[in-house]
Amino acid sequence: MTRDIAVNRYGKLSITLHWLMLALFVGVYACIEIKGLLPRGSTGRSLFLGLHGLFGLSIFALVWVRLFGRLTPRPPVTPAPPAWQTGISHLMHAALYGLMIATPVLAWLMLAAGGKPIPYFGFFLPAPVAVDPDLAKQLKYWHELLGSSGYWLIGLHAAAGLFHHYWVGDNTLARMLPGRNRS
């Protein structure tokens, strides 16, 4: 027997990963902000920097699962938005995925170039570049620039979802909300 009911929401895995990654982003940004308030060389500063890296690498690991999930059909936005909004949506998602991939890669390269180990759940990632302090400084600049742009990208993404939900009245946000029926 086939199902003729159209799915108007993302699957549970996609929804769970979306909100889990939001929590990881909150963790990444909270850790780096708190780290900045603590004195250099303090245990607390090291702890928050380590958690920042752990959360960042977790985002990097999970983004590949999310990208794989994007190969499946997505529920349509109803009513359908104008083509220009769909185009901007695609650009925003590409920028967010770029952020989730490039920022951790830059951190990995930065730490390797700085001669620092890259721990992840008891394992150490191999150093893909030789120790080069000048390169480490350049990579740190780009890592921090992308990280700062993430505040804007995530904020605009959230604002667009809320705009579509409350102003436009379509199902853009509802497709990704947990705990509702899938019919």
PDB file of C-alpha atoms in Angstrom:
ATOM      1  CA  MET A   1       0.000   0.000   0.000  1.00  0.00           C
ATOM      2  CA  THR A   2       1.413   3.387  -0.932  1.00  0.00           C
ATOM      3  CA  ARG A   3       1.084   6.578   1.069  1.00  0.00           C
ATOM      4  CA  ASP A   4      -0.526   9.443  -0.800  1.00  0.00           C
ATOM      5  CA  ILE A   5      -0.097  11.872   2.086  1.00  0.00           C
ATOM      6  CA  ALA A   6       2.467  14.529   1.208  1.00  0.00           C
ATOM      7  CA  VAL A   7       5.157  15.087   3.819  1.00  0.00           C
ATOM      8  CA  ASN A   8       5.222  18.740   4.822  1.00  0.00           C
ATOM      9  CA  ARG A   9       7.967  18.508   7.458  1.00  0.00           C
ATOM     10  CA  TYR A  10      11.561  17.396   7.617  1.00  0.00           C
ATOM     11  CA  GLY A  11      12.311  13.961   9.028  1.00  0.00           C
ATOM     12  CA  LYS A  12      13.168  13.408  12.677  1.00  0.00           C
ATOM     13  CA  LEU A  13      16.880  13.007  11.949  1.00  0.00           C
ATOM     14  CA  SER A  14      17.065  16.300  10.041  1.00  0.00           C
ATOM     15  CA  ILE A  15      15.124  18.130  12.734  1.00  0.00           C
ATOM     16  CA  THR A  16      17.244  16.632  15.513  1.00  0.00           C
ATOM     17  CA  LEU A  17      20.505  17.465  13.738  1.00  0.00           C
ATOM     18  CA  HIS A  18      19.357  21.023  12.992  1.00  0.00           C
ATOM     19  CA  TRP A  19      18.580  21.812  16.633  1.00  0.00           C
ATOM     20  CA  LEU A  20      21.566  19.852  17.959  1.00  0.00           C
ATOM     21  CA  MET A  21      23.845  21.877  15.733  1.00  0.00           C
ATOM     22  CA  LEU A  22      22.233  25.072  16.972  1.00  0.00           C
ATOM     23  CA  ALA A  23      23.048  23.951  20.526  1.00  0.00           C
ATOM     24  CA  LEU A  24      26.633  23.207  19.441  1.00  0.00           C
ATOM     25  CA  PHE A  25      26.900  26.663  17.849  1.00  0.00           C
ATOM     26  CA  VAL A  26      25.638  28.244  21.075  1.00  0.00           C
ATOM     27  CA  GLY A  27      28.320  26.230  22.867  1.00  0.00           C
ATOM     28  CA  VAL A  28      31.049  27.265  20.403  1.00  0.00           C
ATOM     29  CA  TYR A  29      30.225  30.950  20.702  1.00  0.00           C
ATOM     30  CA  ALA A  30      29.580  30.895  24.458  1.00  0.00           C
ATOM     31  CA  CYS A  31      32.910  29.162  25.097  1.00  0.00           C
ATOM     32  CA  ILE A  32      34.897  31.618  23.009  1.00  0.00           C
ATOM     33  CA  GLU A  33      33.177  34.613  24.635  1.00  0.00           C
ATOM     34  CA  ILE A  34      33.700  33.245  28.165  1.00  0.00           C
ATOM     35  CA  LYS A  35      37.321  32.327  27.337  1.00  0.00           C
ATOM     36  CA  GLY A  36      37.938  35.948  26.403  1.00  0.00           C
ATOM     37  CA  LEU A  37      36.863  37.067  29.884  1.00  0.00           C
ATOM     38  CA  LEU A  38      39.316  34.796  31.696  1.00  0.00           C
ATOM     39  CA  PRO A  39      42.996  35.526  32.372  1.00  0.00           C
ATOM     40  CA  ARG A  40      45.590  34.084  29.986  1.00  0.00           C
ATOM     41  CA  GLY A  41      47.098  30.844  31.219  1.00  0.00           C
ATOM     42  CA  SER A  42      44.201  30.090  33.569  1.00  0.00           C
ATOM     43  CA  THR A  43      42.689  26.615  33.835  1.00  0.00           C
ATOM     44  CA  GLY A  44      39.232  28.004  33.081  1.00  0.00           C
ATOM     45  CA  ARG A  45      40.449  29.657  29.897  1.00  0.00           C
ATOM     46  CA  SER A  46      42.022  26.378  28.741  1.00  0.00           C
ATOM     47  CA  LEU A  47      38.842  24.486  29.603  1.00  0.00           C
ATOM     48  CA  PHE A  48      36.618  26.793  27.548  1.00  0.00           C
ATOM     49  CA  LEU A  49      39.058  26.794  24.647  1.00  0.00           C
ATOM     50  CA  GLY A  50      39.062  22.990  24.702  1.00  0.00           C
ATOM     51  CA  LEU A  51      35.261  22.872  24.772  1.00  0.00           C
ATOM     52  CA  HIS A  52      35.170  25.397  21.926  1.00  0.00           C
ATOM     53  CA  GLY A  53      37.295  23.039  19.842  1.00  0.00           C
ATOM     54  CA  LEU A  54      35.284  19.974  20.845  1.00  0.00           C
ATOM     55  CA  PHE A  55      32.002  21.639  19.878  1.00  0.00           C
ATOM     56  CA  GLY A  56      33.506  22.981  16.641  1.00  0.00           C
ATOM     57  CA  LEU A  57      34.804  19.581  15.582  1.00  0.00           C
ATOM     58  CA  SER A  58      31.432  18.055  16.460  1.00  0.00           C
ATOM     59  CA  ILE A  59      29.765  20.550  14.114  1.00  0.00           C
ATOM     60  CA  PHE A  60      32.283  19.559  11.445  1.00  0.00           C
ATOM     61  CA  ALA A  61      31.523  15.852  11.919  1.00  0.00           C
ATOM     62  CA  LEU A  62      27.746  16.324  11.883  1.00  0.00           C
ATOM     63  CA  VAL A  63      27.666  18.676   8.888  1.00  0.00           C
ATOM     64  CA  TRP A  64      28.540  15.728   6.641  1.00  0.00           C
ATOM     65  CA  VAL A  65      25.532  13.794   7.907  1.00  0.00           C
ATOM     66  CA  ARG A  66      23.370  16.844   7.226  1.00  0.00           C
ATOM     67  CA  LEU A  67      24.781  17.255   3.723  1.00  0.00           C
ATOM     68  CA  PHE A  68      24.081  13.598   3.007  1.00  0.00           C
ATOM     69  CA  GLY A  69      20.528  14.148   4.265  1.00  0.00           C
ATOM     70  CA  ARG A  70      20.082  17.028   1.816  1.00  0.00           C
ATOM     71  CA  LEU A  71      20.210  14.481  -0.987  1.00  0.00           C
ATOM     72  CA  THR A  72      16.708  13.379   0.003  1.00  0.00           C
ATOM     73  CA  PRO A  73      13.659  15.382  -1.079  1.00  0.00           C
ATOM     74  CA  ARG A  74      12.870  18.368   1.119  1.00  0.00           C
ATOM     75  CA  PRO A  75       9.323  19.290   2.067  1.00  0.00           C
ATOM     76  CA  PRO A  76       8.028  22.169  -0.039  1.00  0.00           C
ATOM     77  CA  VAL A  77       7.437  25.646   1.322  1.00  0.00           C
ATOM     78  CA  THR A  78       3.716  26.381   1.079  1.00  0.00           C
ATOM     79  CA  PRO A  79       2.651  28.711  -0.250  1.00  0.00           C
ATOM     80  CA  ALA A  80       5.637  28.728  -2.592  1.00  0.00           C
ATOM     81  CA  PRO A  81       7.845  31.814  -2.192  1.00  0.00           C
ATOM     82  CA  PRO A  82       8.975  33.980  -5.113  1.00  0.00           C
ATOM     83  CA  ALA A  83      12.032  32.735  -7.003  1.00  0.00           C
ATOM     84  CA  TRP A  84      14.254  35.501  -5.602  1.00  0.00           C
ATOM     85  CA  GLN A  85      13.508  34.369  -2.031  1.00  0.00           C
ATOM     86  CA  THR A  86      14.273  30.774  -2.931  1.00  0.00           C
ATOM     87  CA  GLY A  87      17.575  31.933  -4.455  1.00  0.00           C
ATOM     88  CA  ILE A  88      18.513  33.874  -1.327  1.00  0.00           C
ATOM     89  CA  SER A  89      17.557  30.854   0.777  1.00  0.00           C
ATOM     90  CA  HIS A  90      19.910  28.653  -1.242  1.00  0.00           C
ATOM     91  CA  LEU A  91      22.725  31.199  -0.885  1.00  0.00           C
ATOM     92  CA  MET A  92      22.162  31.418   2.875  1.00  0.00           C
ATOM     93  CA  HIS A  93      22.226  27.647   3.274  1.00  0.00           C
ATOM     94  CA  ALA A  94      25.399  27.431   1.153  1.00  0.00           C
ATOM     95  CA  ALA A  95      27.009  30.091   3.358  1.00  0.00           C
ATOM     96  CA  LEU A  96      25.990  28.248   6.543  1.00  0.00           C
ATOM     97  CA  TYR A  97      27.350  24.946   5.234  1.00  0.00           C
ATOM     98  CA  GLY A  98      30.527  26.750   4.159  1.00  0.00           C
ATOM     99  CA  LEU A  99      30.828  28.142   7.689  1.00  0.00           C
ATOM    100  CA  MET A 100      30.357  24.677   9.228  1.00  0.00           C
ATOM    101  CA  ILE A 101      33.070  23.200   7.009  1.00  0.00           C
ATOM    102  CA  ALA A 102      35.629  25.965   6.502  1.00  0.00           C
ATOM    103  CA  THR A 103      35.818  27.280  10.080  1.00  0.00           C
ATOM    104  CA  PRO A 104      36.840  23.944  11.674  1.00  0.00           C
ATOM    105  CA  VAL A 105      39.232  23.199   8.781  1.00  0.00           C
ATOM    106  CA  LEU A 106      40.896  26.580   9.312  1.00  0.00           C
ATOM    107  CA  ALA A 107      41.153  25.848  13.053  1.00  0.00           C
ATOM    108  CA  TRP A 108      42.738  22.466  12.324  1.00  0.00           C
ATOM    109  CA  LEU A 109      45.269  24.016   9.945  1.00  0.00           C
ATOM    110  CA  MET A 110      45.905  26.934  12.347  1.00  0.00           C
ATOM    111  CA  LEU A 111      46.622  24.640  15.299  1.00  0.00           C
ATOM    112  CA  ALA A 112      48.823  22.365  13.191  1.00  0.00           C
ATOM    113  CA  ALA A 113      50.790  25.343  11.827  1.00  0.00           C
ATOM    114  CA  GLY A 114      51.156  26.572  15.415  1.00  0.00           C
ATOM    115  CA  GLY A 115      52.568  23.203  16.475  1.00  0.00           C
ATOM    116  CA  LYS A 116      49.612  22.481  18.770  1.00  0.00           C
ATOM    117  CA  PRO A 117      47.869  19.110  19.093  1.00  0.00           C
ATOM    118  CA  ILE A 118      44.268  18.753  17.920  1.00  0.00           C
ATOM    119  CA  PRO A 119      42.486  16.443  20.397  1.00  0.00           C
ATOM    120  CA  TYR A 120      39.011  15.061  19.737  1.00  0.00           C
ATOM    121  CA  PHE A 121      37.454  12.612  22.204  1.00  0.00           C
ATOM    122  CA  GLY A 122      40.816  11.130  23.167  1.00  0.00           C
ATOM    123  CA  PHE A 123      42.156  10.959  19.623  1.00  0.00           C
ATOM    124  CA  PHE A 124      44.585  13.388  18.049  1.00  0.00           C
ATOM    125  CA  LEU A 125      44.065  14.588  14.515  1.00  0.00           C
ATOM    126  CA  PRO A 126      47.140  14.450  12.299  1.00  0.00           C
ATOM    127  CA  ALA A 127      48.851  17.698  11.365  1.00  0.00           C
ATOM    128  CA  PRO A 128      48.158  18.368   7.664  1.00  0.00           C
ATOM    129  CA  VAL A 129      50.719  21.218   7.477  1.00  0.00           C
ATOM    130  CA  ALA A 130      54.189  21.802   8.843  1.00  0.00           C
ATOM    131  CA  VAL A 131      54.779  24.107  11.794  1.00  0.00           C
ATOM    132  CA  ASP A 132      54.803  27.681  10.460  1.00  0.00           C
ATOM    133  CA  PRO A 133      53.988  30.486  12.936  1.00  0.00           C
ATOM    134  CA  ASP A 134      53.342  33.044  10.182  1.00  0.00           C
ATOM    135  CA  LEU A 135      50.862  30.713   8.488  1.00  0.00           C
ATOM    136  CA  ALA A 136      49.234  30.032  11.877  1.00  0.00           C
ATOM    137  CA  LYS A 137      48.642  33.794  12.347  1.00  0.00           C
ATOM    138  CA  GLN A 138      47.084  34.111   8.891  1.00  0.00           C
ATOM    139  CA  LEU A 139      44.855  31.091   9.470  1.00  0.00           C
ATOM    140  CA  LYS A 140      43.823  32.446  12.878  1.00  0.00           C
ATOM    141  CA  TYR A 141      42.735  35.693  11.224  1.00  0.00           C
ATOM    142  CA  TRP A 142      40.567  33.830   8.697  1.00  0.00           C
ATOM    143  CA  HIS A 143      39.187  31.448  11.337  1.00  0.00           C
ATOM    144  CA  GLU A 144      38.154  34.372  13.537  1.00  0.00           C
ATOM    145  CA  LEU A 145      36.723  36.331  10.593  1.00  0.00           C
ATOM    146  CA  LEU A 146      34.577  33.387   9.550  1.00  0.00           C
ATOM    147  CA  GLY A 147      33.595  32.779  13.162  1.00  0.00           C
ATOM    148  CA  SER A 148      32.492  36.403  13.506  1.00  0.00           C
ATOM    149  CA  SER A 149      30.515  36.184  10.265  1.00  0.00           C
ATOM    150  CA  GLY A 150      28.743  33.179  11.786  1.00  0.00           C
ATOM    151  CA  TYR A 151      26.963  35.443  14.269  1.00  0.00           C
ATOM    152  CA  TRP A 152      25.434  37.289  11.317  1.00  0.00           C
ATOM    153  CA  LEU A 153      24.676  34.229   9.219  1.00  0.00           C
ATOM    154  CA  ILE A 154      22.967  32.399  12.069  1.00  0.00           C
ATOM    155  CA  GLY A 155      21.099  35.547  13.119  1.00  0.00           C
ATOM    156  CA  LEU A 156      19.862  36.219   9.587  1.00  0.00           C
ATOM    157  CA  HIS A 157      18.863  32.564   9.182  1.00  0.00           C
ATOM    158  CA  ALA A 158      16.824  32.694  12.400  1.00  0.00           C
ATOM    159  CA  ALA A 159      15.316  36.070  11.504  1.00  0.00           C
ATOM    160  CA  ALA A 160      14.270  34.768   8.079  1.00  0.00           C
ATOM    161  CA  GLY A 161      12.567  31.749   9.660  1.00  0.00           C
ATOM    162  CA  LEU A 162      10.692  33.981  12.098  1.00  0.00           C
ATOM    163  CA  PHE A 163       9.810  36.457   9.307  1.00  0.00           C
ATOM    164  CA  HIS A 164       8.368  33.660   7.190  1.00  0.00           C
ATOM    165  CA  HIS A 165       6.464  32.206  10.133  1.00  0.00           C
ATOM    166  CA  TYR A 166       4.969  35.389  11.585  1.00  0.00           C
ATOM    167  CA  TRP A 167       4.888  37.849   8.664  1.00  0.00           C
ATOM    168  CA  VAL A 168       4.570  35.786   5.494  1.00  0.00           C
ATOM    169  CA  GLY A 169       2.594  32.971   7.133  1.00  0.00           C
ATOM    170  CA  ASP A 170       4.157  30.076   5.223  1.00  0.00           C
ATOM    171  CA  ASN A 171       5.464  26.794   6.617  1.00  0.00           C
ATOM    172  CA  THR A 172       9.196  27.587   6.342  1.00  0.00           C
ATOM    173  CA  LEU A 173       9.773  27.414  10.101  1.00  0.00           C
ATOM    174  CA  ALA A 174       7.097  24.821  10.868  1.00  0.00           C
ATOM    175  CA  ARG A 175       8.861  22.307   8.580  1.00  0.00           C
ATOM    176  CA  MET A 176      11.816  22.263  11.003  1.00  0.00           C
ATOM    177  CA  LEU A 177      10.050  22.459  14.367  1.00  0.00           C
ATOM    178  CA  PRO A 178      10.167  19.319  16.530  1.00  0.00           C
ATOM    179  CA  GLY A 179       7.207  17.591  18.107  1.00  0.00           C
ATOM    180  CA  ARG A 180       4.494  18.032  15.500  1.00  0.00           C
ATOM    181  CA  ASN A 181       2.671  15.501  13.345  1.00  0.00           C
ATOM    182  CA  ARG A 182       4.142  14.677   9.946  1.00  0.00           C
ATOM    183  CA  SER A 183       1.168  14.815   7.622  1.00  0.00           C
TER     184      SER A 183
END
